[in-house]
PDB file of N, CA, C and O in Angstrom:
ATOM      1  N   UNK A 119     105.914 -55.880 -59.085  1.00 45.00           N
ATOM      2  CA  UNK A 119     104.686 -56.016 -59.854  1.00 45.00           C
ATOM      3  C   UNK A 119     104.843 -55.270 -61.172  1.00 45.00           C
ATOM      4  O   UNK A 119     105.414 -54.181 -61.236  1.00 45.00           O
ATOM      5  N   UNK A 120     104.307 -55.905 -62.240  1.00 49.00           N
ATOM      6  CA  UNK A 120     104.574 -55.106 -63.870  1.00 49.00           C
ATOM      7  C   UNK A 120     103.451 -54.622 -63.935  1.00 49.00           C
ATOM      8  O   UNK A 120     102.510 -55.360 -63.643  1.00 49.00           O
ATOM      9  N   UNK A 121     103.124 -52.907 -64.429  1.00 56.00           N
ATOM     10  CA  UNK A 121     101.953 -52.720 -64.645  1.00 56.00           C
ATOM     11  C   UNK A 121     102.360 -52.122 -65.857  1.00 56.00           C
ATOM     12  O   UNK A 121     102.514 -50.903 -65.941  1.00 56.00           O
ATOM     13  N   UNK A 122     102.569 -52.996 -66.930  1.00 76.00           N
ATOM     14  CA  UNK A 122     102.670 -52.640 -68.553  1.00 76.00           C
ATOM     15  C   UNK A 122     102.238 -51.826 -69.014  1.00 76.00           C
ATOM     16  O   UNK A 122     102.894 -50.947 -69.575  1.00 76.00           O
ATOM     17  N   UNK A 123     100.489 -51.860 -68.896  1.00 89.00           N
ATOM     18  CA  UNK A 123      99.833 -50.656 -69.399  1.00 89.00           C
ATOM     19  C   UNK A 123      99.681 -49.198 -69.125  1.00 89.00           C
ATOM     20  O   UNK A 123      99.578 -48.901 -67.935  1.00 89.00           O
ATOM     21  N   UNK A 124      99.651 -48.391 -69.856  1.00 94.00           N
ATOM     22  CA  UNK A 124      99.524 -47.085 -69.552  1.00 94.00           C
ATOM     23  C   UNK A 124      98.500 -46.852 -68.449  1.00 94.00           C
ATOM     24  O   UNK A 124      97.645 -47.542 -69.004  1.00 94.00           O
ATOM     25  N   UNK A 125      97.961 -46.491 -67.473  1.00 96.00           N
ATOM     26  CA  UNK A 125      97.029 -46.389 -66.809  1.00 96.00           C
ATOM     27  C   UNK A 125      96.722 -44.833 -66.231  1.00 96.00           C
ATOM     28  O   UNK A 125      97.696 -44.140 -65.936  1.00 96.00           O
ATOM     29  N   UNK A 126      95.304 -44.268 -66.064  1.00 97.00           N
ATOM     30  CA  UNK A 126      95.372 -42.836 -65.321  1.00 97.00           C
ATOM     31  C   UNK A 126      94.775 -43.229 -63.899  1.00 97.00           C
ATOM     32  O   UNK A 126      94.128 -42.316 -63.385  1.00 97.00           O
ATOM     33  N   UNK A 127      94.866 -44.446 -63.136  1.00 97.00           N
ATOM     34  CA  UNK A 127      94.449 -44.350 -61.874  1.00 97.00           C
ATOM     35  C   UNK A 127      94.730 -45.506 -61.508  1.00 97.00           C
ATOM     36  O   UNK A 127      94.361 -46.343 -62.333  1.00 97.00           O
ATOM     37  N   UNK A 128      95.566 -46.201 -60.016  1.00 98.00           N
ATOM     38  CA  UNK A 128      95.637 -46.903 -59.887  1.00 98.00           C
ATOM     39  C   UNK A 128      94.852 -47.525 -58.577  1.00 98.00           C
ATOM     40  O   UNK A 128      94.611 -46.648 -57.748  1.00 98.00           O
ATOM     41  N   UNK A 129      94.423 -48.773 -58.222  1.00 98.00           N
ATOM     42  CA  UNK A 129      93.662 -49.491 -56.972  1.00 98.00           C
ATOM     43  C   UNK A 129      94.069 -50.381 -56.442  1.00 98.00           C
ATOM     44  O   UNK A 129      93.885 -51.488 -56.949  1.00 98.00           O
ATOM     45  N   UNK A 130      94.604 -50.287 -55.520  1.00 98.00           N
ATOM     46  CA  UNK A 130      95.597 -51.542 -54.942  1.00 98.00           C
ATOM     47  C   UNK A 130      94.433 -51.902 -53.620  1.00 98.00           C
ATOM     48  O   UNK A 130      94.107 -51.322 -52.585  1.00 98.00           O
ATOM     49  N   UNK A 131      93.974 -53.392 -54.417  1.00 98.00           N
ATOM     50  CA  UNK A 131      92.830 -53.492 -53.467  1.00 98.00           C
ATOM     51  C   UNK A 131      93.711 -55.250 -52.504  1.00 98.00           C
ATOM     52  O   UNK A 131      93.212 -56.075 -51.739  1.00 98.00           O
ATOM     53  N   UNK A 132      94.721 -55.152 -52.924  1.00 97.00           N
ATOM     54  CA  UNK A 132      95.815 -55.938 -52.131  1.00 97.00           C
ATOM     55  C   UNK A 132      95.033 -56.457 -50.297  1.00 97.00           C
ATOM     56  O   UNK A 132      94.540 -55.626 -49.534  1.00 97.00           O
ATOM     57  N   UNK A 133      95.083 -57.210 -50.147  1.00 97.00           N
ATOM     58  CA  UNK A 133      94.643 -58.095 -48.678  1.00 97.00           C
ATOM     59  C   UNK A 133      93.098 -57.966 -48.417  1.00 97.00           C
ATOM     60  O   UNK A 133      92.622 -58.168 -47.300  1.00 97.00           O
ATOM     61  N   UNK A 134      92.060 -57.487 -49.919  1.00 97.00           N
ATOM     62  CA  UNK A 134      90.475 -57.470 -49.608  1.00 97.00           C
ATOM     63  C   UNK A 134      90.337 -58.524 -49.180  1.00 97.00           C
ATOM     64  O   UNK A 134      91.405 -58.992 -48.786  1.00 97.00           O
ATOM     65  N   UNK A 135      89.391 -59.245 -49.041  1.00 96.00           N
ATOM     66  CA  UNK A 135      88.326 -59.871 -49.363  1.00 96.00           C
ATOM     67  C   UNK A 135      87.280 -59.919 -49.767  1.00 96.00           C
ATOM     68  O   UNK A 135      86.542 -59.067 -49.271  1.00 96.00           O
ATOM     69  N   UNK A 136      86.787 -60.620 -50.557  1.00 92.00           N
ATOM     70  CA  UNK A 136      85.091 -60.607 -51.341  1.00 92.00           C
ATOM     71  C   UNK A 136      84.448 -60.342 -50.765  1.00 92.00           C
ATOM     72  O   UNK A 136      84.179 -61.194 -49.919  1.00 92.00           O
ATOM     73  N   UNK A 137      83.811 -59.284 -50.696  1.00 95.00           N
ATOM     74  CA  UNK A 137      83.191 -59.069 -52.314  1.00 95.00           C
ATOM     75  C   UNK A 137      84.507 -57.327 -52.762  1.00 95.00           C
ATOM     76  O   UNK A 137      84.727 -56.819 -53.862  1.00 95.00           O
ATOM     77  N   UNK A 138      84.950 -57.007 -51.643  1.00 97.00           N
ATOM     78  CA  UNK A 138      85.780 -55.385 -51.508  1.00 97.00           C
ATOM     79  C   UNK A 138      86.155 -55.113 -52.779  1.00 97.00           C
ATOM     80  O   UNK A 138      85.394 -54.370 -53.400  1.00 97.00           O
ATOM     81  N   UNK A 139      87.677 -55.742 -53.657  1.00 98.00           N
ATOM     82  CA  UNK A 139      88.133 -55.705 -54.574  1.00 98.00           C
ATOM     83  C   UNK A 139      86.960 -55.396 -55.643  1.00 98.00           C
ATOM     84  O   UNK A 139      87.269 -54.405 -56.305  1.00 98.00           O
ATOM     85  N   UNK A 140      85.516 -56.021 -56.073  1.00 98.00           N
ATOM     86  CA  UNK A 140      84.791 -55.551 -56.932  1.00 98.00           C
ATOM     87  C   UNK A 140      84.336 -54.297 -56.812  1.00 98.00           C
ATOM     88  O   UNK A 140      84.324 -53.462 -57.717  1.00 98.00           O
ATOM     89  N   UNK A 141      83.982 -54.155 -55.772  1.00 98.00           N
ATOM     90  CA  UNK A 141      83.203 -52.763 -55.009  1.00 98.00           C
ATOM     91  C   UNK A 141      83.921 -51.849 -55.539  1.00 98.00           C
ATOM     92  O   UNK A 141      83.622 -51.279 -56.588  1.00 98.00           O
ATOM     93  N   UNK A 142      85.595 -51.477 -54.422  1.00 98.00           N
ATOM     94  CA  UNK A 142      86.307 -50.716 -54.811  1.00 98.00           C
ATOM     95  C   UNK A 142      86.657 -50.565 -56.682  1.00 98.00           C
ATOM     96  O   UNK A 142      86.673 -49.537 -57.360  1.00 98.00           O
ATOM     97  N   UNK A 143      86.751 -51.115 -56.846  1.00 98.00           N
ATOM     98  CA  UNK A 143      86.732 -51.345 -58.664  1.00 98.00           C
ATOM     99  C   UNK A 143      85.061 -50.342 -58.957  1.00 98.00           C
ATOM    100  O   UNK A 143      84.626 -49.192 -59.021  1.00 98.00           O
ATOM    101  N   UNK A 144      84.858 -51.045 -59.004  1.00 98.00           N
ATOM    102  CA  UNK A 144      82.959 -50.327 -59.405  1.00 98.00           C
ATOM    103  C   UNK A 144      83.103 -49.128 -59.266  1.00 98.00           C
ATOM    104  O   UNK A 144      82.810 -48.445 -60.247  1.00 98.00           O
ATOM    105  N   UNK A 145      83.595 -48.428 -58.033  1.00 98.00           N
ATOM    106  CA  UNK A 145      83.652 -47.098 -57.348  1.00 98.00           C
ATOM    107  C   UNK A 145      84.957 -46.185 -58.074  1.00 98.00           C
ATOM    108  O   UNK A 145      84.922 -45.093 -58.642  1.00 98.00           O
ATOM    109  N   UNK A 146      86.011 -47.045 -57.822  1.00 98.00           N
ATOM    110  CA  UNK A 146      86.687 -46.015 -58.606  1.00 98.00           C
ATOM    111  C   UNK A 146      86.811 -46.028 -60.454  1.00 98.00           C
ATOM    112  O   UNK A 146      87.478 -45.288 -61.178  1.00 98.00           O
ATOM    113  N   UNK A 147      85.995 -47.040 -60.777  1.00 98.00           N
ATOM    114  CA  UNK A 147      85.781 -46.616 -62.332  1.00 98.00           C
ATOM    115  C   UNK A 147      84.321 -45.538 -62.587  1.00 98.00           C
ATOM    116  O   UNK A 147      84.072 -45.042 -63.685  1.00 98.00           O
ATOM    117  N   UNK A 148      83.346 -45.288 -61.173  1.00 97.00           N
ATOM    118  CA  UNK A 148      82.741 -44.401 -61.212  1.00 97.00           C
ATOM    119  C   UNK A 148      83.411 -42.701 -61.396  1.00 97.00           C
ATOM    120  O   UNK A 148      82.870 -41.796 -62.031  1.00 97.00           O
ATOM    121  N   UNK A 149      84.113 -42.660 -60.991  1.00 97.00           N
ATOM    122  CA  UNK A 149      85.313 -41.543 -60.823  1.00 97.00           C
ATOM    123  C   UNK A 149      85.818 -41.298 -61.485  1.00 97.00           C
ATOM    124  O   UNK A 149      86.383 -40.218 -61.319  1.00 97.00           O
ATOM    125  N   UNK A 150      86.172 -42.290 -63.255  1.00 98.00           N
ATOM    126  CA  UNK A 150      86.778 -42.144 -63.483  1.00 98.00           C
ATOM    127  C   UNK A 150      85.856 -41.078 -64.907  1.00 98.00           C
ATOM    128  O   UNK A 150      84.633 -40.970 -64.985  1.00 98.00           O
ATOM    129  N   UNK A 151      86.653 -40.571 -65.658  1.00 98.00           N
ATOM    130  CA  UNK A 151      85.973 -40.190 -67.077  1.00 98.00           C
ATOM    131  C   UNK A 151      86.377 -40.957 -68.313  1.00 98.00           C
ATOM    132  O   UNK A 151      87.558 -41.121 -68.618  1.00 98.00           O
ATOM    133  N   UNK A 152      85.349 -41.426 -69.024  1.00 98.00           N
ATOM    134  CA  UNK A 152      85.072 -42.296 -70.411  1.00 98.00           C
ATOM    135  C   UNK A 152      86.811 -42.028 -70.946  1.00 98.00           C
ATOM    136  O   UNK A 152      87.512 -41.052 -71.212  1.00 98.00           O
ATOM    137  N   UNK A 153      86.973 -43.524 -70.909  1.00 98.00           N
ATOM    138  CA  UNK A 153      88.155 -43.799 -72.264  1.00 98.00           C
ATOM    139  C   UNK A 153      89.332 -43.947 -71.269  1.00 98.00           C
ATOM    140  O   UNK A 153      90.432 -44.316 -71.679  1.00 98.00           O
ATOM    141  N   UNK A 154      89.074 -43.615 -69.752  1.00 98.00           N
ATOM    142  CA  UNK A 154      90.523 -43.822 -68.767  1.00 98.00           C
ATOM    143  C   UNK A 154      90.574 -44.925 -68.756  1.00 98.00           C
ATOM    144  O   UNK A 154      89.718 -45.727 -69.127  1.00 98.00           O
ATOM    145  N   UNK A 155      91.757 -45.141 -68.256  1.00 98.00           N
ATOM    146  CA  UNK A 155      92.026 -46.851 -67.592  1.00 98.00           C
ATOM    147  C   UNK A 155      92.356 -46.833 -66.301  1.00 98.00           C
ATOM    148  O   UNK A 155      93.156 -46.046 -65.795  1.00 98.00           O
ATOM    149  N   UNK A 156      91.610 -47.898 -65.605  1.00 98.00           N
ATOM    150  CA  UNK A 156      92.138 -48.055 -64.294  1.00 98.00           C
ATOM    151  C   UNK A 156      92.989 -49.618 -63.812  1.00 98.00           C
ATOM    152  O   UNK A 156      92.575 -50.774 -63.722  1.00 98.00           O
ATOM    153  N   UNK A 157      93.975 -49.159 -63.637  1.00 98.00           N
ATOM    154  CA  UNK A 157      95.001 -50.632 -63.322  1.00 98.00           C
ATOM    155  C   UNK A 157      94.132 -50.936 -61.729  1.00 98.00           C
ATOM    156  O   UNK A 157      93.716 -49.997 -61.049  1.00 98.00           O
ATOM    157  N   UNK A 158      93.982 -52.265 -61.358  1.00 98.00           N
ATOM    158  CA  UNK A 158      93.514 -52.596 -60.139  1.00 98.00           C
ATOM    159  C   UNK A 158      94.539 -54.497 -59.744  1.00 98.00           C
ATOM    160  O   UNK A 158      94.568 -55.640 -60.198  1.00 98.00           O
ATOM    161  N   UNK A 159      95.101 -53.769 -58.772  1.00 98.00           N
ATOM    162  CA  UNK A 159      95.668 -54.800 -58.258  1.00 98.00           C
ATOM    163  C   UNK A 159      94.917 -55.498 -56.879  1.00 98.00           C
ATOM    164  O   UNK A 159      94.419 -54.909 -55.919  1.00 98.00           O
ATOM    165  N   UNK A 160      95.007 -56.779 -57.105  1.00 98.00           N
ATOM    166  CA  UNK A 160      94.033 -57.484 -56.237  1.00 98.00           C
ATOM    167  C   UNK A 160      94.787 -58.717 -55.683  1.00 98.00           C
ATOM    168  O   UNK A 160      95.843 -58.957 -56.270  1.00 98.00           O
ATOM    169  N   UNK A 161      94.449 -59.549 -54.661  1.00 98.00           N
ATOM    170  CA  UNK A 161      95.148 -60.605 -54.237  1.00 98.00           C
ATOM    171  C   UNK A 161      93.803 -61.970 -53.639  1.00 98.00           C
ATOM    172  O   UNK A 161      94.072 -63.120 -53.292  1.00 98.00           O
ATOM    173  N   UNK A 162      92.470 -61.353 -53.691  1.00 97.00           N
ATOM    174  CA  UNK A 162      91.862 -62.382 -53.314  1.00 97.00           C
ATOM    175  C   UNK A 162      91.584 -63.432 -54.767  1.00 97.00           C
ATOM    176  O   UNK A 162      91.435 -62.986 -55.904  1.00 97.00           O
ATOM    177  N   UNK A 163      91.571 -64.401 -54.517  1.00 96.00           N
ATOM    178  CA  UNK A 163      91.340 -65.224 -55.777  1.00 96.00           C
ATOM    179  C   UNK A 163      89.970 -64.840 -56.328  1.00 96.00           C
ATOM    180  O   UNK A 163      89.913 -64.668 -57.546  1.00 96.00           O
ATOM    181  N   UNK A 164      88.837 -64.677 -55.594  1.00 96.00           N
ATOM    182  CA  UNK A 164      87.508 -64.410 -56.150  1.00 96.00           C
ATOM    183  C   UNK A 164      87.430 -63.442 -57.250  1.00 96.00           C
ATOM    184  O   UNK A 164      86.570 -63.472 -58.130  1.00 96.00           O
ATOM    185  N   UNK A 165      88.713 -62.277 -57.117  1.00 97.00           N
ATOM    186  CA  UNK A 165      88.595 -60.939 -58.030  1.00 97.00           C
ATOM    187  C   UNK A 165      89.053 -61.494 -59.216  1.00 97.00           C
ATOM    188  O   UNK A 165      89.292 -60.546 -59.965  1.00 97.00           O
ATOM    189  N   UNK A 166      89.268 -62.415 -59.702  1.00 97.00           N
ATOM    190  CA  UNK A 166      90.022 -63.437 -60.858  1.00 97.00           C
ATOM    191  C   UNK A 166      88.361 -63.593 -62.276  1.00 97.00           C
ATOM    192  O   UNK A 166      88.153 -63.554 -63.489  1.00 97.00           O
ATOM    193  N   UNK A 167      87.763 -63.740 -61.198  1.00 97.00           N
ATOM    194  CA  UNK A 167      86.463 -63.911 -61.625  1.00 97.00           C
ATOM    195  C   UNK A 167      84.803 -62.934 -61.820  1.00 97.00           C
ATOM    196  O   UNK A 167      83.855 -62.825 -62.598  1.00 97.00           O
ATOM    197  N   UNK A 168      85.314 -62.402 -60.523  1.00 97.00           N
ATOM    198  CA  UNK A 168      84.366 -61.376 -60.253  1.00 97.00           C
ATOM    199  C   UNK A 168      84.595 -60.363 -61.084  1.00 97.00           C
ATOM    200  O   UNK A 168      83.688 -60.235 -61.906  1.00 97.00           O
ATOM    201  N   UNK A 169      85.394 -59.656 -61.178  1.00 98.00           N
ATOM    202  CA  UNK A 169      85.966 -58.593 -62.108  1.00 98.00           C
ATOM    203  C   UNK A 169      85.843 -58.624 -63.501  1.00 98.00           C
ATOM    204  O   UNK A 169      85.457 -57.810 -64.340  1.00 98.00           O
ATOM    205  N   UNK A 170      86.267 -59.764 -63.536  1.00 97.00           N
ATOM    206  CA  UNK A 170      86.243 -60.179 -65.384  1.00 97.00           C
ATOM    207  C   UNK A 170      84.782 -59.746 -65.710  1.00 97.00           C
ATOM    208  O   UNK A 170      84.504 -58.819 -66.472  1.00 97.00           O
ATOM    209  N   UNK A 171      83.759 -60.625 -64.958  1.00 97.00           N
ATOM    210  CA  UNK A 171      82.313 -60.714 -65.261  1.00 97.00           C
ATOM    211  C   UNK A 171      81.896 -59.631 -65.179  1.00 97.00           C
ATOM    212  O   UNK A 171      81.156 -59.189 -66.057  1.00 97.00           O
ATOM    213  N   UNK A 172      82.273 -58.862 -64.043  1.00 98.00           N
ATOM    214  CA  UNK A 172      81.072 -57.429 -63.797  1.00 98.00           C
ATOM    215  C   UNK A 172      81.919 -57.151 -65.459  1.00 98.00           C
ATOM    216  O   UNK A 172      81.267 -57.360 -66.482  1.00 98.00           O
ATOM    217  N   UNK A 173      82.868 -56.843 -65.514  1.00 98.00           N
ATOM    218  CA  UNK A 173      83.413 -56.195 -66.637  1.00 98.00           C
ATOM    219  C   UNK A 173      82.631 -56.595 -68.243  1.00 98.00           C
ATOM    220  O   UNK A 173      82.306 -55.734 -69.061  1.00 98.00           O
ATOM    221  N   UNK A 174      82.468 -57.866 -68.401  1.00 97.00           N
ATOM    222  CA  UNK A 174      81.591 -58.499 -69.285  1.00 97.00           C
ATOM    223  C   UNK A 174      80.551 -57.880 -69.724  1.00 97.00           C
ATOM    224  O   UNK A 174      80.308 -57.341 -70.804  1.00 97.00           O
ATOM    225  N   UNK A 175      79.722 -58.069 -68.385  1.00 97.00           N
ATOM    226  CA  UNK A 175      78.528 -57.273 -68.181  1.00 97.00           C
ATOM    227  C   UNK A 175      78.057 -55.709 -68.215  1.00 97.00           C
ATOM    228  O   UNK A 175      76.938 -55.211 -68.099  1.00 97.00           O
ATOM    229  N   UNK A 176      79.523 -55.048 -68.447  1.00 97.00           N
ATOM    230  CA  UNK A 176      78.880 -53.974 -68.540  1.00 97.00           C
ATOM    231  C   UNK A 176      79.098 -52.929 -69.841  1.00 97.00           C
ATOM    232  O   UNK A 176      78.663 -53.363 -70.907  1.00 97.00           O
ATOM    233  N   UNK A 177      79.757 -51.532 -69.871  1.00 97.00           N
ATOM    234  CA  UNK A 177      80.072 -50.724 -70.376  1.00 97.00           C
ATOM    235  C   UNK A 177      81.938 -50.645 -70.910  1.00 97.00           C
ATOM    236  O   UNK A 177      82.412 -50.101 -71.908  1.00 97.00           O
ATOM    237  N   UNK A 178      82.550 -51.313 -69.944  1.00 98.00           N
ATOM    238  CA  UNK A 178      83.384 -51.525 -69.578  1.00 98.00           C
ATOM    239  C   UNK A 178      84.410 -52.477 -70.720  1.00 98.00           C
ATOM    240  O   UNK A 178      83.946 -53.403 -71.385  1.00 98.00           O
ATOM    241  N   UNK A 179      85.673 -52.093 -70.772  1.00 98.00           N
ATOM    242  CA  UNK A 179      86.577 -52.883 -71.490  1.00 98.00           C
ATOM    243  C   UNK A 179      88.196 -53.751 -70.873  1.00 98.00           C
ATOM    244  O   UNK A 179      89.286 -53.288 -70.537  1.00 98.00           O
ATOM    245  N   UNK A 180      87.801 -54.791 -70.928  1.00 98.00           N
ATOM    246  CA  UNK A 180      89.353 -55.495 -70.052  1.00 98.00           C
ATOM    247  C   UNK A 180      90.215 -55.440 -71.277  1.00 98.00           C
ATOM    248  O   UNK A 180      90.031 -56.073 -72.316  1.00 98.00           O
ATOM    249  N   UNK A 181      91.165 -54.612 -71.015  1.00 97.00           N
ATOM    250  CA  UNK A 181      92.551 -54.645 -71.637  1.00 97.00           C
ATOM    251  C   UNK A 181      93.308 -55.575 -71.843  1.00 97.00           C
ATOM    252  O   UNK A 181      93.878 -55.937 -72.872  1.00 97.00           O
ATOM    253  N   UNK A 182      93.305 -56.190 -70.246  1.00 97.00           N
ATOM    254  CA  UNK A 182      94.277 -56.718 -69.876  1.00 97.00           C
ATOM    255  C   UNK A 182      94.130 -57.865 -68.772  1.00 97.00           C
ATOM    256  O   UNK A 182      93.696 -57.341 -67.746  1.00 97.00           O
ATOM    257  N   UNK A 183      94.269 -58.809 -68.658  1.00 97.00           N
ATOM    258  CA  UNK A 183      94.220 -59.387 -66.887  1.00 97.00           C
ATOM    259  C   UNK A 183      95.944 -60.144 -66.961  1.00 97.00           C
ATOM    260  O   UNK A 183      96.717 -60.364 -67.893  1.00 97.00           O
ATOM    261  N   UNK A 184      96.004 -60.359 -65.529  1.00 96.00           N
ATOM    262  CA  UNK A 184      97.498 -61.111 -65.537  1.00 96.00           C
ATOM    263  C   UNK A 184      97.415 -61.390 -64.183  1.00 96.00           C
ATOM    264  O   UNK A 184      97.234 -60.574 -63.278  1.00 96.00           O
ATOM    265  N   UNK A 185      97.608 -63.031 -64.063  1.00 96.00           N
ATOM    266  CA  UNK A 185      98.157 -63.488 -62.692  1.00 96.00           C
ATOM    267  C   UNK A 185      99.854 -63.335 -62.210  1.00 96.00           C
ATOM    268  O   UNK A 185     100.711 -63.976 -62.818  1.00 96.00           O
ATOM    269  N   UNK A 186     100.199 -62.454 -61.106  1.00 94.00           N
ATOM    270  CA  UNK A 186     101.777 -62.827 -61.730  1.00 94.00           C
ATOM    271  C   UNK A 186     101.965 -62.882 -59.793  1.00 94.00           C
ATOM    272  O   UNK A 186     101.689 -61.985 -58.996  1.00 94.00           O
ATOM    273  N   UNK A 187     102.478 -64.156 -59.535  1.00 93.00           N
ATOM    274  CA  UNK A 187     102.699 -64.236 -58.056  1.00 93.00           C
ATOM    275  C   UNK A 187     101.532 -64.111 -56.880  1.00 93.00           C
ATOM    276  O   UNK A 187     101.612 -63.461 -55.838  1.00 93.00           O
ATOM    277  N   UNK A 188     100.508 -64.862 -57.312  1.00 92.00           N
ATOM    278  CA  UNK A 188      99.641 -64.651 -56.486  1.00 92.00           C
ATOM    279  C   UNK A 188      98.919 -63.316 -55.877  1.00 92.00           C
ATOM    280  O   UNK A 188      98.397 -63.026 -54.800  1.00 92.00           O
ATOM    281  N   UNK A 189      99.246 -62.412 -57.578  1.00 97.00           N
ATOM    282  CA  UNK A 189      98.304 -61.014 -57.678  1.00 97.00           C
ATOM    283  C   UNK A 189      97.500 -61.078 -58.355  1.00 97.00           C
ATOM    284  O   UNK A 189      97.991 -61.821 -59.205  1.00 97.00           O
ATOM    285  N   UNK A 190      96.470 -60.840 -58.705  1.00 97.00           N
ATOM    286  CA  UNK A 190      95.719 -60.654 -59.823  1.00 97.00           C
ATOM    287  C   UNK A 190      95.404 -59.180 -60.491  1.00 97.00           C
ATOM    288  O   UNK A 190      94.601 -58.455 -59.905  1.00 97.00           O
ATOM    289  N   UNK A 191      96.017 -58.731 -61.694  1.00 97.00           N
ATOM    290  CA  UNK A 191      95.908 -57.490 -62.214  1.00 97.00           C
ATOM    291  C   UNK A 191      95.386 -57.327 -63.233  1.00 97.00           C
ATOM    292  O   UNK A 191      95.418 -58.184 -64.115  1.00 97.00           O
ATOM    293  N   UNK A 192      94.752 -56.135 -63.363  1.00 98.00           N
ATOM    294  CA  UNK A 192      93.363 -55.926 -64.419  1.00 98.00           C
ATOM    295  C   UNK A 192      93.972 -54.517 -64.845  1.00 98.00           C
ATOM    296  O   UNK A 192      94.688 -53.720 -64.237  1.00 98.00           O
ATOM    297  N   UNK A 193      93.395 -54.515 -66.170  1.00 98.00           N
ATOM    298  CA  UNK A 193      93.537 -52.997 -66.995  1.00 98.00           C
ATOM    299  C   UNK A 193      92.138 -52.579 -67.511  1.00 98.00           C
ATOM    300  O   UNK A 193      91.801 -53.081 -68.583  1.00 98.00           O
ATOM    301  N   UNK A 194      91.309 -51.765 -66.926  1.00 98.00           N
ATOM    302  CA  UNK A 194      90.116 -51.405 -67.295  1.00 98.00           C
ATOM    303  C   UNK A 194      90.083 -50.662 -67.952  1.00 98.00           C
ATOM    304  O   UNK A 194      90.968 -49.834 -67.735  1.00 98.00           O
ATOM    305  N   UNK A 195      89.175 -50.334 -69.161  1.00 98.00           N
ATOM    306  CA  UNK A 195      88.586 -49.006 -69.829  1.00 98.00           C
ATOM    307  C   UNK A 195      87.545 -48.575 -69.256  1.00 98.00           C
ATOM    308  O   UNK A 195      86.746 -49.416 -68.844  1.00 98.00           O
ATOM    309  N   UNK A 196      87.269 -47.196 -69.075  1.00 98.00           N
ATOM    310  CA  UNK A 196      85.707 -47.132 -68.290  1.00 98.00           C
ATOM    311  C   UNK A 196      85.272 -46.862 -70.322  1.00 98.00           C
ATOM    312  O   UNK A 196      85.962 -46.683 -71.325  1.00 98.00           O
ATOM    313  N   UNK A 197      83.771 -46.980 -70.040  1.00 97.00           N
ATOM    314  CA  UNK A 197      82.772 -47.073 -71.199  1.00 97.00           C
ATOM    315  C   UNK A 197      82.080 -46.145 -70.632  1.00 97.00           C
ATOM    316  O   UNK A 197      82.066 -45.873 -69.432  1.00 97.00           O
ATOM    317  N   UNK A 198      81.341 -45.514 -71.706  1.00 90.00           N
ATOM    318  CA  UNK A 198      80.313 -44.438 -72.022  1.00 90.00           C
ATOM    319  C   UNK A 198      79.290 -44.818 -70.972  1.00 90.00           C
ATOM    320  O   UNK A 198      78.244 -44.176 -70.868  1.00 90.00           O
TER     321      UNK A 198
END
């Protein structure tokens, strides 16, 4: 797995299922402090979508997304 970006926390939410991968995401960008990034590796297809959006929707900045082998990987900024 390539995780290109610099990251200070990683989430390997690998064999969830929906809704988990968002949750866990939500939770550990609660944890995190303004301006970190959190790499989150995921494998259910739903987090393709779900993630992006909560991310949309919030405070939050996508760096990054990448399908590579039936993973789906995200580079988050947490926001203020």
């Amino acid at each position: 797995m390539s995780n290109s970006l610099p990251h200070d926390q990683f989430l390997d939410a690998s064999g969830l299922e929906c809704p988990m991968p968002l949750l866990k995401t939500k939770m550990a960008l609660k944890a995190l402090a303004p301006a970190q990034v959190l790499y989150v590796l995921a494998t259910d297809a739903g987090s393709w979508r779900d993630i992006r959006k909560y991310v949309d929707l919030s405070s939050h900045e996508l760096l990054d997304a990448k399908v590579v082998d039936d993973a789906y990987q995200f580079w988050i900024r947490k926001g203020v």
